[in-house]
Amino acid sequence: MQLNGKVAVVTGAGRGLGQAYAKALAAAGAAVVVNDLDGELADQTAADIRAAGGQAVGEHSAIGSTEAADAIVATAVREFGRLDVMVTNAGVLRDRSLLKMDDADFDVVVETHLRGTFTCARAAARQFKEQGGNGRLILIGSPAGQRASFGQTGYTASKAGIVGLVRTWAAELERSGSTVNAVIPVALTRMVATIPGMAELVEKADKGEPIPADVRAGGLGTADDVAPLVVFLASDEAAGVTGQAIGVGGDRIAIWSHPTEVAVESRAGGWSADAIAEAFPTAFQPHLQAFKPDTVPGAPEGK
């Protein structure tokens, strides 16, 4: 698949998943702005891309503010003449349970993930409009935004919000030919190394060793397994794909459903509390939804 002539921004691309996205987009022919708060990592990733024959520049803005988002888009236009793809990957973790989380930890996570997605997507969408549309917003979600993730209040709120934005922005940008999708990645990166049973697998991935087939089949692999979906969504071939949350990990790709009503009952004149209590066990209780994942995707059994 070729992205020749396209220009992409990837935020948080100095390592891990973001780096894999940036390198895959460049390998497909796109020119890439490699953003990372760690300027050394951003510049090294950009240098690696150039050494492999691609086009890339490093960019060091801290994701969150309007000024940072505008600067990143301006870099793409200044260096490569346009912008076609925005991948909002930058993130930070401050894992605390509800009772232990303070305002500062919550705010920094939401600032980077949710506000940063908003400001970068808005700046990109404005540039898309100047160019006549047909841009690509690829927003990075997480399984934590789809199901419960104990101890990740700010992260869960942000990632769930991002998927909500996908649907709204897809509707708003549809007429211009621009698409908006969320990627829900599961990969062996440093962010999952502290999960019980994951450290050994992360070490294998870091060393380039093969991931066990049963782990891959269960939906857990490397960052390089996720990157092809980003390349596809950036391409002309994905012009008809918008408003979706698409999971990817190891050997699996999955389409996440949109929220939908699963049980509906009507009562003339409305519902009293007593009427709800009477009807609930038979009309609604059987349809209550599981909210916790059974296991970490791809985790070895018993871990």
PDB file of C-alpha atoms in Angstrom:
ATOM      1  CA  MET A   1       0.000   0.000   0.000  1.00  0.00           C
ATOM      2  CA  GLN A   2       1.416   3.357  -1.043  1.00  0.00           C
ATOM      3  CA  LEU A   3       1.039   6.759   0.627  1.00  0.00           C
ATOM      4  CA  ASN A   4       3.319   8.608  -1.776  1.00  0.00           C
ATOM      5  CA  GLY A   5       2.702  12.354  -1.699  1.00  0.00           C
ATOM      6  CA  LYS A   6       0.873  12.282   1.626  1.00  0.00           C
ATOM      7  CA  VAL A   7       2.064  14.088   4.739  1.00  0.00           C
ATOM      8  CA  ALA A   8       1.374  12.738   8.221  1.00  0.00           C
ATOM      9  CA  VAL A   9       1.818  13.906  11.796  1.00  0.00           C
ATOM     10  CA  VAL A  10       2.204  11.343  14.569  1.00  0.00           C
ATOM     11  CA  THR A  11       2.174  12.689  18.122  1.00  0.00           C
ATOM     12  CA  GLY A  12       4.056  10.869  20.842  1.00  0.00           C
ATOM     13  CA  ALA A  13       6.125   9.100  18.203  1.00  0.00           C
ATOM     14  CA  GLY A  14       9.522   8.903  19.874  1.00  0.00           C
ATOM     15  CA  ARG A  15       9.064   5.299  21.000  1.00  0.00           C
ATOM     16  CA  GLY A  16       6.593   2.452  21.308  1.00  0.00           C
ATOM     17  CA  LEU A  17       3.389   2.481  19.321  1.00  0.00           C
ATOM     18  CA  GLY A  18       3.818   6.027  18.034  1.00  0.00           C
ATOM     19  CA  GLN A  19       7.253   5.240  16.665  1.00  0.00           C
ATOM     20  CA  ALA A  20       5.884   2.144  14.937  1.00  0.00           C
ATOM     21  CA  TYR A  21       3.125   4.230  13.333  1.00  0.00           C
ATOM     22  CA  ALA A  22       5.584   6.878  12.141  1.00  0.00           C
ATOM     23  CA  LYS A  23       7.998   4.351  10.650  1.00  0.00           C
ATOM     24  CA  ALA A  24       5.221   2.389   8.927  1.00  0.00           C
ATOM     25  CA  LEU A  25       3.697   5.528   7.405  1.00  0.00           C
ATOM     26  CA  ALA A  26       7.122   6.605   6.150  1.00  0.00           C
ATOM     27  CA  ALA A  27       7.862   3.145   4.750  1.00  0.00           C
ATOM     28  CA  ALA A  28       4.616   3.409   2.775  1.00  0.00           C
ATOM     29  CA  GLY A  29       5.804   6.684   1.252  1.00  0.00           C
ATOM     30  CA  ALA A  30       4.366   9.399   3.500  1.00  0.00           C
ATOM     31  CA  ALA A  31       6.452  12.284   4.782  1.00  0.00           C
ATOM     32  CA  VAL A  32       6.152  12.303   8.572  1.00  0.00           C
ATOM     33  CA  VAL A  33       6.363  14.885  11.330  1.00  0.00           C
ATOM     34  CA  VAL A  34       7.580  12.917  14.352  1.00  0.00           C
ATOM     35  CA  ASN A  35       6.341  14.669  17.482  1.00  0.00           C
ATOM     36  CA  ASP A  36       7.550  13.841  20.967  1.00  0.00           C
ATOM     37  CA  LEU A  37       8.070  15.890  24.114  1.00  0.00           C
ATOM     38  CA  ASP A  38      11.451  14.176  24.385  1.00  0.00           C
ATOM     39  CA  GLY A  39      13.197  15.988  21.567  1.00  0.00           C
ATOM     40  CA  GLU A  40      16.086  13.540  21.460  1.00  0.00           C
ATOM     41  CA  LEU A  41      13.705  10.625  20.862  1.00  0.00           C
ATOM     42  CA  ALA A  42      11.750  12.550  18.219  1.00  0.00           C
ATOM     43  CA  ASP A  43      14.885  13.538  16.342  1.00  0.00           C
ATOM     44  CA  GLN A  44      16.363  10.037  16.526  1.00  0.00           C
ATOM     45  CA  THR A  45      13.179   8.465  15.164  1.00  0.00           C
ATOM     46  CA  ALA A  46      13.120  11.014  12.347  1.00  0.00           C
ATOM     47  CA  ALA A  47      16.791  10.296  11.628  1.00  0.00           C
ATOM     48  CA  ASP A  48      16.101   6.556  11.528  1.00  0.00           C
ATOM     49  CA  ILE A  49      13.327   7.149   8.994  1.00  0.00           C
ATOM     50  CA  ARG A  50      15.598   9.264   6.810  1.00  0.00           C
ATOM     51  CA  ALA A  51      18.371   6.673   7.053  1.00  0.00           C
ATOM     52  CA  ALA A  52      15.910   4.105   5.718  1.00  0.00           C
ATOM     53  CA  GLY A  53      15.158   6.337   2.729  1.00  0.00           C
ATOM     54  CA  GLY A  54      12.071   8.105   4.052  1.00  0.00           C
ATOM     55  CA  GLN A  55      11.164  11.715   4.765  1.00  0.00           C
ATOM     56  CA  ALA A  56      10.754  12.916   8.344  1.00  0.00           C
ATOM     57  CA  VAL A  57      11.423  15.776  10.732  1.00  0.00           C
ATOM     58  CA  GLY A  58      11.341  15.853  14.513  1.00  0.00           C
ATOM     59  CA  GLU A  59       9.000  18.164  16.445  1.00  0.00           C
ATOM     60  CA  HIS A  60       9.140  18.697  20.209  1.00  0.00           C
ATOM     61  CA  SER A  61       5.878  20.312  21.348  1.00  0.00           C
ATOM     62  CA  ALA A  62       4.124  19.177  24.536  1.00  0.00           C
ATOM     63  CA  ILE A  63       0.694  17.977  23.415  1.00  0.00           C
ATOM     64  CA  GLY A  64      -2.364  19.641  24.920  1.00  0.00           C
ATOM     65  CA  SER A  65      -2.447  23.327  24.103  1.00  0.00           C
ATOM     66  CA  THR A  66      -3.824  25.000  21.004  1.00  0.00           C
ATOM     67  CA  GLU A  67      -0.425  26.600  20.458  1.00  0.00           C
ATOM     68  CA  ALA A  68       1.294  23.219  20.360  1.00  0.00           C
ATOM     69  CA  ALA A  69      -1.246  21.759  17.941  1.00  0.00           C
ATOM     70  CA  ASP A  70      -0.984  24.746  15.624  1.00  0.00           C
ATOM     71  CA  ALA A  71       2.815  24.554  15.723  1.00  0.00           C
ATOM     72  CA  ILE A  72       2.807  20.878  14.763  1.00  0.00           C
ATOM     73  CA  VAL A  73       0.511  21.448  11.790  1.00  0.00           C
ATOM     74  CA  ALA A  74       2.566  24.488  10.768  1.00  0.00           C
ATOM     75  CA  THR A  75       5.689  22.310  10.789  1.00  0.00           C
ATOM     76  CA  ALA A  76       4.057  19.835   8.419  1.00  0.00           C
ATOM     77  CA  VAL A  77       3.027  22.595   6.018  1.00  0.00           C
ATOM     78  CA  ARG A  78       6.373  24.399   6.215  1.00  0.00           C
ATOM     79  CA  GLU A  79       8.496  21.278   5.746  1.00  0.00           C
ATOM     80  CA  PHE A  80       6.347  19.268   3.341  1.00  0.00           C
ATOM     81  CA  GLY A  81       3.751  21.648   1.889  1.00  0.00           C
ATOM     82  CA  ARG A  82       0.529  20.155   3.263  1.00  0.00           C
ATOM     83  CA  LEU A  83      -1.059  17.816   5.815  1.00  0.00           C
ATOM     84  CA  ASP A  84      -3.113  14.726   4.996  1.00  0.00           C
ATOM     85  CA  VAL A  85      -3.021  12.539   8.114  1.00  0.00           C
ATOM     86  CA  MET A  86      -3.104  13.318  11.838  1.00  0.00           C
ATOM     87  CA  VAL A  87      -2.424  10.447  14.249  1.00  0.00           C
ATOM     88  CA  THR A  88      -3.111  11.513  17.841  1.00  0.00           C
ATOM     89  CA  ASN A  89      -1.042   9.075  19.856  1.00  0.00           C
ATOM     90  CA  ALA A  90       0.618  11.166  22.593  1.00  0.00           C
ATOM     91  CA  GLY A  91      -0.218  10.139  26.121  1.00  0.00           C
ATOM     92  CA  VAL A  92       0.802   9.972  29.735  1.00  0.00           C
ATOM     93  CA  LEU A  93      -0.217   7.751  32.650  1.00  0.00           C
ATOM     94  CA  ARG A  94      -0.896   8.665  36.265  1.00  0.00           C
ATOM     95  CA  ASP A  95      -2.508   5.491  37.528  1.00  0.00           C
ATOM     96  CA  ARG A  96      -4.497   5.956  40.726  1.00  0.00           C
ATOM     97  CA  SER A  97      -7.808   4.582  41.944  1.00  0.00           C
ATOM     98  CA  LEU A  98     -10.654   7.043  42.474  1.00  0.00           C
ATOM     99  CA  LEU A  99     -10.079   7.445  46.220  1.00  0.00           C
ATOM    100  CA  LYS A 100      -6.370   8.128  45.767  1.00  0.00           C
ATOM    101  CA  MET A 101      -6.354  10.306  42.648  1.00  0.00           C
ATOM    102  CA  ASP A 102      -5.677  14.007  43.095  1.00  0.00           C
ATOM    103  CA  ASP A 103      -6.661  16.829  40.772  1.00  0.00           C
ATOM    104  CA  ALA A 104      -3.187  17.281  39.306  1.00  0.00           C
ATOM    105  CA  ASP A 105      -2.844  13.648  38.228  1.00  0.00           C
ATOM    106  CA  PHE A 106      -6.313  13.634  36.684  1.00  0.00           C
ATOM    107  CA  ASP A 107      -5.760  16.925  34.887  1.00  0.00           C
ATOM    108  CA  VAL A 108      -2.419  16.039  33.294  1.00  0.00           C
ATOM    109  CA  VAL A 109      -3.819  12.813  31.824  1.00  0.00           C
ATOM    110  CA  VAL A 110      -6.935  14.495  30.447  1.00  0.00           C
ATOM    111  CA  GLU A 111      -4.877  17.445  29.181  1.00  0.00           C
ATOM    112  CA  THR A 112      -2.598  15.227  27.133  1.00  0.00           C
ATOM    113  CA  HIS A 113      -4.989  12.536  25.938  1.00  0.00           C
ATOM    114  CA  LEU A 114      -8.379  14.209  25.551  1.00  0.00           C
ATOM    115  CA  ARG A 115      -7.606  17.889  25.159  1.00  0.00           C
ATOM    116  CA  GLY A 116      -4.527  17.053  23.101  1.00  0.00           C
ATOM    117  CA  THR A 117      -6.631  14.946  20.762  1.00  0.00           C
ATOM    118  CA  PHE A 118      -9.124  17.806  20.446  1.00  0.00           C
ATOM    119  CA  THR A 119      -6.559  20.532  19.747  1.00  0.00           C
ATOM    120  CA  CYS A 120      -4.521  18.454  17.295  1.00  0.00           C
ATOM    121  CA  ALA A 121      -7.598  17.191  15.455  1.00  0.00           C
ATOM    122  CA  ARG A 122      -9.042  20.699  15.209  1.00  0.00           C
ATOM    123  CA  ALA A 123      -5.795  22.134  13.850  1.00  0.00           C
ATOM    124  CA  ALA A 124      -5.552  19.300  11.332  1.00  0.00           C
ATOM    125  CA  ALA A 125      -9.201  19.582  10.266  1.00  0.00           C
ATOM    126  CA  ARG A 126      -8.762  23.291   9.602  1.00  0.00           C
ATOM    127  CA  GLN A 127      -5.771  22.523   7.403  1.00  0.00           C
ATOM    128  CA  PHE A 128      -7.733  19.783   5.625  1.00  0.00           C
ATOM    129  CA  LYS A 129     -10.457  22.326   4.848  1.00  0.00           C
ATOM    130  CA  GLU A 130      -7.922  24.757   3.364  1.00  0.00           C
ATOM    131  CA  GLN A 131      -6.726  21.951   1.089  1.00  0.00           C
ATOM    132  CA  GLY A 132     -10.240  20.962  -0.004  1.00  0.00           C
ATOM    133  CA  GLY A 133     -10.903  18.135   2.448  1.00  0.00           C
ATOM    134  CA  ASN A 134     -10.107  14.430   2.113  1.00  0.00           C
ATOM    135  CA  GLY A 135      -7.963  14.284   5.243  1.00  0.00           C
ATOM    136  CA  ARG A 136      -7.542  11.493   7.765  1.00  0.00           C
ATOM    137  CA  LEU A 137      -7.935  11.810  11.529  1.00  0.00           C
ATOM    138  CA  ILE A 138      -6.712   8.639  13.242  1.00  0.00           C
ATOM    139  CA  LEU A 139      -7.311   8.864  16.977  1.00  0.00           C
ATOM    140  CA  ILE A 140      -5.705   6.345  19.309  1.00  0.00           C
ATOM    141  CA  GLY A 141      -8.077   4.857  21.859  1.00  0.00           C
ATOM    142  CA  SER A 142      -7.561   1.977  24.270  1.00  0.00           C
ATOM    143  CA  PRO A 143      -9.341  -1.082  25.615  1.00  0.00           C
ATOM    144  CA  ALA A 144      -9.371   0.916  28.862  1.00  0.00           C
ATOM    145  CA  GLY A 145     -11.852   3.275  27.258  1.00  0.00           C
ATOM    146  CA  GLN A 146     -14.098   0.427  26.148  1.00  0.00           C
ATOM    147  CA  ARG A 147     -14.211  -1.599  29.383  1.00  0.00           C
ATOM    148  CA  ALA A 148     -13.266  -1.132  33.035  1.00  0.00           C
ATOM    149  CA  SER A 149      -9.584  -0.559  33.791  1.00  0.00           C
ATOM    150  CA  PHE A 150      -8.971  -0.535  37.532  1.00  0.00           C
ATOM    151  CA  GLY A 151      -6.874   2.381  38.753  1.00  0.00           C
ATOM    152  CA  GLN A 152      -6.986   4.386  35.524  1.00  0.00           C
ATOM    153  CA  THR A 153      -9.614   7.045  36.190  1.00  0.00           C
ATOM    154  CA  GLY A 154      -8.148   9.807  34.021  1.00  0.00           C
ATOM    155  CA  TYR A 155      -6.971   7.473  31.285  1.00  0.00           C
ATOM    156  CA  THR A 156     -10.307   5.665  31.036  1.00  0.00           C
ATOM    157  CA  ALA A 157     -12.241   8.936  30.914  1.00  0.00           C
ATOM    158  CA  SER A 158      -9.967  10.279  28.185  1.00  0.00           C
ATOM    159  CA  LYS A 159      -9.970   7.185  26.002  1.00  0.00           C
ATOM    160  CA  ALA A 160     -13.748   6.759  26.245  1.00  0.00           C
ATOM    161  CA  GLY A 161     -14.125  10.426  25.342  1.00  0.00           C
ATOM    162  CA  ILE A 162     -11.886  10.010  22.315  1.00  0.00           C
ATOM    163  CA  VAL A 163     -14.114   7.283  20.874  1.00  0.00           C
ATOM    164  CA  GLY A 164     -17.114   9.533  21.436  1.00  0.00           C
ATOM    165  CA  LEU A 165     -15.371  12.299  19.511  1.00  0.00           C
ATOM    166  CA  VAL A 166     -14.764   9.919  16.606  1.00  0.00           C
ATOM    167  CA  ARG A 167     -18.479   9.532  15.950  1.00  0.00           C
ATOM    168  CA  THR A 168     -19.231  13.245  16.263  1.00  0.00           C
ATOM    169  CA  TRP A 169     -16.326  14.381  14.116  1.00  0.00           C
ATOM    170  CA  ALA A 170     -17.014  11.724  11.495  1.00  0.00           C
ATOM    171  CA  ALA A 171     -20.501  13.183  11.094  1.00  0.00           C
ATOM    172  CA  GLU A 172     -19.195  16.752  10.988  1.00  0.00           C
ATOM    173  CA  LEU A 173     -16.432  16.118   8.427  1.00  0.00           C
ATOM    174  CA  GLU A 174     -18.223  13.607   6.212  1.00  0.00           C
ATOM    175  CA  ARG A 175     -19.249  16.129   3.546  1.00  0.00           C
ATOM    176  CA  SER A 176     -15.637  17.235   3.068  1.00  0.00           C
ATOM    177  CA  GLY A 177     -14.466  13.692   2.381  1.00  0.00           C
ATOM    178  CA  SER A 178     -12.341  13.543   5.529  1.00  0.00           C
ATOM    179  CA  THR A 179     -12.559  10.433   7.695  1.00  0.00           C
ATOM    180  CA  VAL A 180     -12.271   9.994  11.450  1.00  0.00           C
ATOM    181  CA  ASN A 181     -11.565   6.653  13.112  1.00  0.00           C
ATOM    182  CA  ALA A 182     -10.225   5.297  16.389  1.00  0.00           C
ATOM    183  CA  VAL A 183      -7.603   2.588  16.635  1.00  0.00           C
ATOM    184  CA  ILE A 184      -7.888   0.476  19.799  1.00  0.00           C
ATOM    185  CA  PRO A 185      -4.405  -1.072  20.084  1.00  0.00           C
ATOM    186  CA  VAL A 186      -3.229  -3.949  22.247  1.00  0.00           C
ATOM    187  CA  ALA A 187       0.543  -4.334  22.166  1.00  0.00           C
ATOM    188  CA  LEU A 188       3.527  -5.357  24.242  1.00  0.00           C
ATOM    189  CA  THR A 189       4.977  -1.975  25.174  1.00  0.00           C
ATOM    190  CA  ARG A 190       6.437  -0.510  28.349  1.00  0.00           C
ATOM    191  CA  MET A 191       2.947   0.721  29.291  1.00  0.00           C
ATOM    192  CA  VAL A 192       1.756  -2.849  29.947  1.00  0.00           C
ATOM    193  CA  ALA A 193       4.979  -4.211  31.448  1.00  0.00           C
ATOM    194  CA  THR A 194       3.695  -3.799  35.015  1.00  0.00           C
ATOM    195  CA  ILE A 195       0.585  -5.937  34.416  1.00  0.00           C
ATOM    196  CA  PRO A 196       1.026  -9.371  36.024  1.00  0.00           C
ATOM    197  CA  GLY A 197       2.340 -11.864  33.483  1.00  0.00           C
ATOM    198  CA  MET A 198       3.300  -9.218  30.925  1.00  0.00           C
ATOM    199  CA  ALA A 199       6.907  -8.360  31.812  1.00  0.00           C
ATOM    200  CA  GLU A 200       8.374 -11.497  30.220  1.00  0.00           C
ATOM    201  CA  LEU A 201       6.396 -10.961  27.020  1.00  0.00           C
ATOM    202  CA  VAL A 202       7.384  -7.289  26.834  1.00  0.00           C
ATOM    203  CA  GLU A 203      11.022  -8.334  27.183  1.00  0.00           C
ATOM    204  CA  LYS A 204      10.588 -10.772  24.288  1.00  0.00           C
ATOM    205  CA  ALA A 205       9.074  -8.035  22.146  1.00  0.00           C
ATOM    206  CA  ASP A 206      11.875  -5.598  23.017  1.00  0.00           C
ATOM    207  CA  LYS A 207      14.473  -8.190  21.995  1.00  0.00           C
ATOM    208  CA  GLY A 208      12.680  -8.963  18.740  1.00  0.00           C
ATOM    209  CA  GLU A 209      12.013 -12.532  19.838  1.00  0.00           C
ATOM    210  CA  PRO A 210       8.913 -14.351  18.524  1.00  0.00           C
ATOM    211  CA  ILE A 211       5.733 -13.928  20.554  1.00  0.00           C
ATOM    212  CA  PRO A 212       4.085 -17.297  21.355  1.00  0.00           C
ATOM    213  CA  ALA A 213       1.429 -18.250  18.818  1.00  0.00           C
ATOM    214  CA  ASP A 214      -1.308 -18.621  21.430  1.00  0.00           C
ATOM    215  CA  VAL A 215      -0.608 -15.127  22.746  1.00  0.00           C
ATOM    216  CA  ARG A 216      -0.759 -13.647  19.254  1.00  0.00           C
ATOM    217  CA  ALA A 217      -3.955 -15.560  18.472  1.00  0.00           C
ATOM    218  CA  GLY A 218      -5.483 -14.109  21.624  1.00  0.00           C
ATOM    219  CA  GLY A 219      -4.936 -10.581  20.349  1.00  0.00           C
ATOM    220  CA  LEU A 220      -1.602  -9.502  21.804  1.00  0.00           C
ATOM    221  CA  GLY A 221       1.504  -8.801  19.761  1.00  0.00           C
ATOM    222  CA  THR A 222       4.004  -6.050  19.075  1.00  0.00           C
ATOM    223  CA  ALA A 223       3.640  -2.413  18.108  1.00  0.00           C
ATOM    224  CA  ASP A 224       4.528  -3.419  14.554  1.00  0.00           C
ATOM    225  CA  ASP A 225       1.356  -5.540  14.449  1.00  0.00           C
ATOM    226  CA  VAL A 226      -0.760  -2.440  15.068  1.00  0.00           C
ATOM    227  CA  ALA A 227       0.923  -0.096  12.581  1.00  0.00           C
ATOM    228  CA  PRO A 228      -0.521  -1.600   9.346  1.00  0.00           C
ATOM    229  CA  LEU A 229      -4.038  -0.623  10.438  1.00  0.00           C
ATOM    230  CA  VAL A 230      -2.879   2.983  10.793  1.00  0.00           C
ATOM    231  CA  VAL A 231      -1.363   2.846   7.298  1.00  0.00           C
ATOM    232  CA  PHE A 232      -4.601   1.446   5.877  1.00  0.00           C
ATOM    233  CA  LEU A 233      -6.754   4.111   7.541  1.00  0.00           C
ATOM    234  CA  ALA A 234      -4.410   6.792   6.176  1.00  0.00           C
ATOM    235  CA  SER A 235      -4.798   5.514   2.621  1.00  0.00           C
ATOM    236  CA  ASP A 236      -7.184   6.292  -0.218  1.00  0.00           C
ATOM    237  CA  GLU A 237      -8.412   2.694   0.034  1.00  0.00           C
ATOM    238  CA  ALA A 238      -9.994   3.580   3.401  1.00  0.00           C
ATOM    239  CA  ALA A 239     -12.002   6.519   2.045  1.00  0.00           C
ATOM    240  CA  GLY A 240     -15.271   4.763   2.900  1.00  0.00           C
ATOM    241  CA  VAL A 241     -14.289   3.890   6.479  1.00  0.00           C
ATOM    242  CA  THR A 242     -15.276   6.522   9.051  1.00  0.00           C
ATOM    243  CA  GLY A 243     -16.812   6.797  12.491  1.00  0.00           C
ATOM    244  CA  GLN A 244     -15.387   3.439  13.580  1.00  0.00           C
ATOM    245  CA  ALA A 245     -13.459   2.079  16.561  1.00  0.00           C
ATOM    246  CA  ILE A 246     -11.222  -0.720  15.313  1.00  0.00           C
ATOM    247  CA  GLY A 247      -9.285  -2.978  17.644  1.00  0.00           C
ATOM    248  CA  VAL A 248      -5.997  -4.551  16.621  1.00  0.00           C
ATOM    249  CA  GLY A 249      -3.428  -6.707  18.370  1.00  0.00           C
ATOM    250  CA  GLY A 250      -1.332  -9.725  17.454  1.00  0.00           C
ATOM    251  CA  ASP A 251      -3.220 -11.759  14.853  1.00  0.00           C
ATOM    252  CA  ARG A 252      -6.626 -10.135  15.489  1.00  0.00           C
ATOM    253  CA  ILE A 253      -8.574  -7.179  14.114  1.00  0.00           C
ATOM    254  CA  ALA A 254     -11.981  -6.377  15.601  1.00  0.00           C
ATOM    255  CA  ILE A 255     -14.715  -3.821  15.008  1.00  0.00           C
ATOM    256  CA  TRP A 256     -16.083  -2.439  18.265  1.00  0.00           C
ATOM    257  CA  SER A 257     -19.834  -1.843  18.363  1.00  0.00           C
ATOM    258  CA  HIS A 258     -21.339   1.566  18.994  1.00  0.00           C
ATOM    259  CA  PRO A 259     -23.382   1.944  22.199  1.00  0.00           C
ATOM    260  CA  THR A 260     -26.930   0.775  21.585  1.00  0.00           C
ATOM    261  CA  GLU A 261     -30.035   0.054  23.635  1.00  0.00           C
ATOM    262  CA  VAL A 262     -30.287  -3.636  24.507  1.00  0.00           C
ATOM    263  CA  ALA A 263     -33.568  -3.660  26.438  1.00  0.00           C
ATOM    264  CA  VAL A 264     -36.502  -1.267  26.074  1.00  0.00           C
ATOM    265  CA  GLU A 265     -39.851  -1.284  27.859  1.00  0.00           C
ATOM    266  CA  SER A 266     -42.608   1.329  27.717  1.00  0.00           C
ATOM    267  CA  ARG A 267     -45.280   2.056  30.315  1.00  0.00           C
ATOM    268  CA  ALA A 268     -48.223   4.368  29.705  1.00  0.00           C
ATOM    269  CA  GLY A 269     -47.977   7.373  32.000  1.00  0.00           C
ATOM    270  CA  GLY A 270     -44.334   6.730  32.868  1.00  0.00           C
ATOM    271  CA  TRP A 271     -42.542   4.742  35.518  1.00  0.00           C
ATOM    272  CA  SER A 272     -42.740   4.969  39.296  1.00  0.00           C
ATOM    273  CA  ALA A 273     -39.896   3.609  41.405  1.00  0.00           C
ATOM    274  CA  ASP A 274     -42.124   0.733  42.508  1.00  0.00           C
ATOM    275  CA  ALA A 275     -43.031  -0.093  38.914  1.00  0.00           C
ATOM    276  CA  ILE A 276     -39.353  -0.148  37.972  1.00  0.00           C
ATOM    277  CA  ALA A 277     -38.593  -2.448  40.900  1.00  0.00           C
ATOM    278  CA  GLU A 278     -41.383  -4.796  39.856  1.00  0.00           C
ATOM    279  CA  ALA A 279     -40.354  -4.952  36.203  1.00  0.00           C
ATOM    280  CA  PHE A 280     -36.587  -4.945  36.635  1.00  0.00           C
ATOM    281  CA  PRO A 281     -35.924  -8.629  37.455  1.00  0.00           C
ATOM    282  CA  THR A 282     -37.586  -9.939  34.296  1.00  0.00           C
ATOM    283  CA  ALA A 283     -37.506  -7.029  31.837  1.00  0.00           C
ATOM    284  CA  PHE A 284     -34.043  -5.614  32.495  1.00  0.00           C
ATOM    285  CA  GLN A 285     -31.901  -7.777  34.782  1.00  0.00           C
ATOM    286  CA  PRO A 286     -31.188 -10.412  32.094  1.00  0.00           C
ATOM    287  CA  HIS A 287     -29.791  -7.688  29.830  1.00  0.00           C
ATOM    288  CA  LEU A 288     -27.339  -6.031  32.229  1.00  0.00           C
ATOM    289  CA  GLN A 289     -23.964  -5.628  30.554  1.00  0.00           C
ATOM    290  CA  ALA A 290     -20.589  -6.943  31.663  1.00  0.00           C
ATOM    291  CA  PHE A 291     -18.277  -4.029  32.334  1.00  0.00           C
ATOM    292  CA  LYS A 292     -15.013  -5.744  33.252  1.00  0.00           C
ATOM    293  CA  PRO A 293     -12.766  -7.565  30.769  1.00  0.00           C
ATOM    294  CA  ASP A 294     -12.362 -11.265  31.496  1.00  0.00           C
ATOM    295  CA  THR A 295      -8.585 -11.112  31.037  1.00  0.00           C
ATOM    296  CA  VAL A 296      -5.881  -8.964  29.561  1.00  0.00           C
ATOM    297  CA  PRO A 297      -6.134  -9.667  25.806  1.00  0.00           C
ATOM    298  CA  GLY A 298      -3.608 -12.312  24.873  1.00  0.00           C
ATOM    299  CA  ALA A 299      -2.339 -12.821  28.409  1.00  0.00           C
ATOM    300  CA  PRO A 300      -1.031 -16.310  29.134  1.00  0.00           C
ATOM    301  CA  GLU A 301      -3.649 -18.456  30.845  1.00  0.00           C
ATOM    302  CA  GLY A 302      -3.476 -18.238  34.612  1.00  0.00           C
ATOM    303  CA  LYS A 303      -1.459 -15.021  34.600  1.00  0.00           C
TER     304      LYS A 303
END
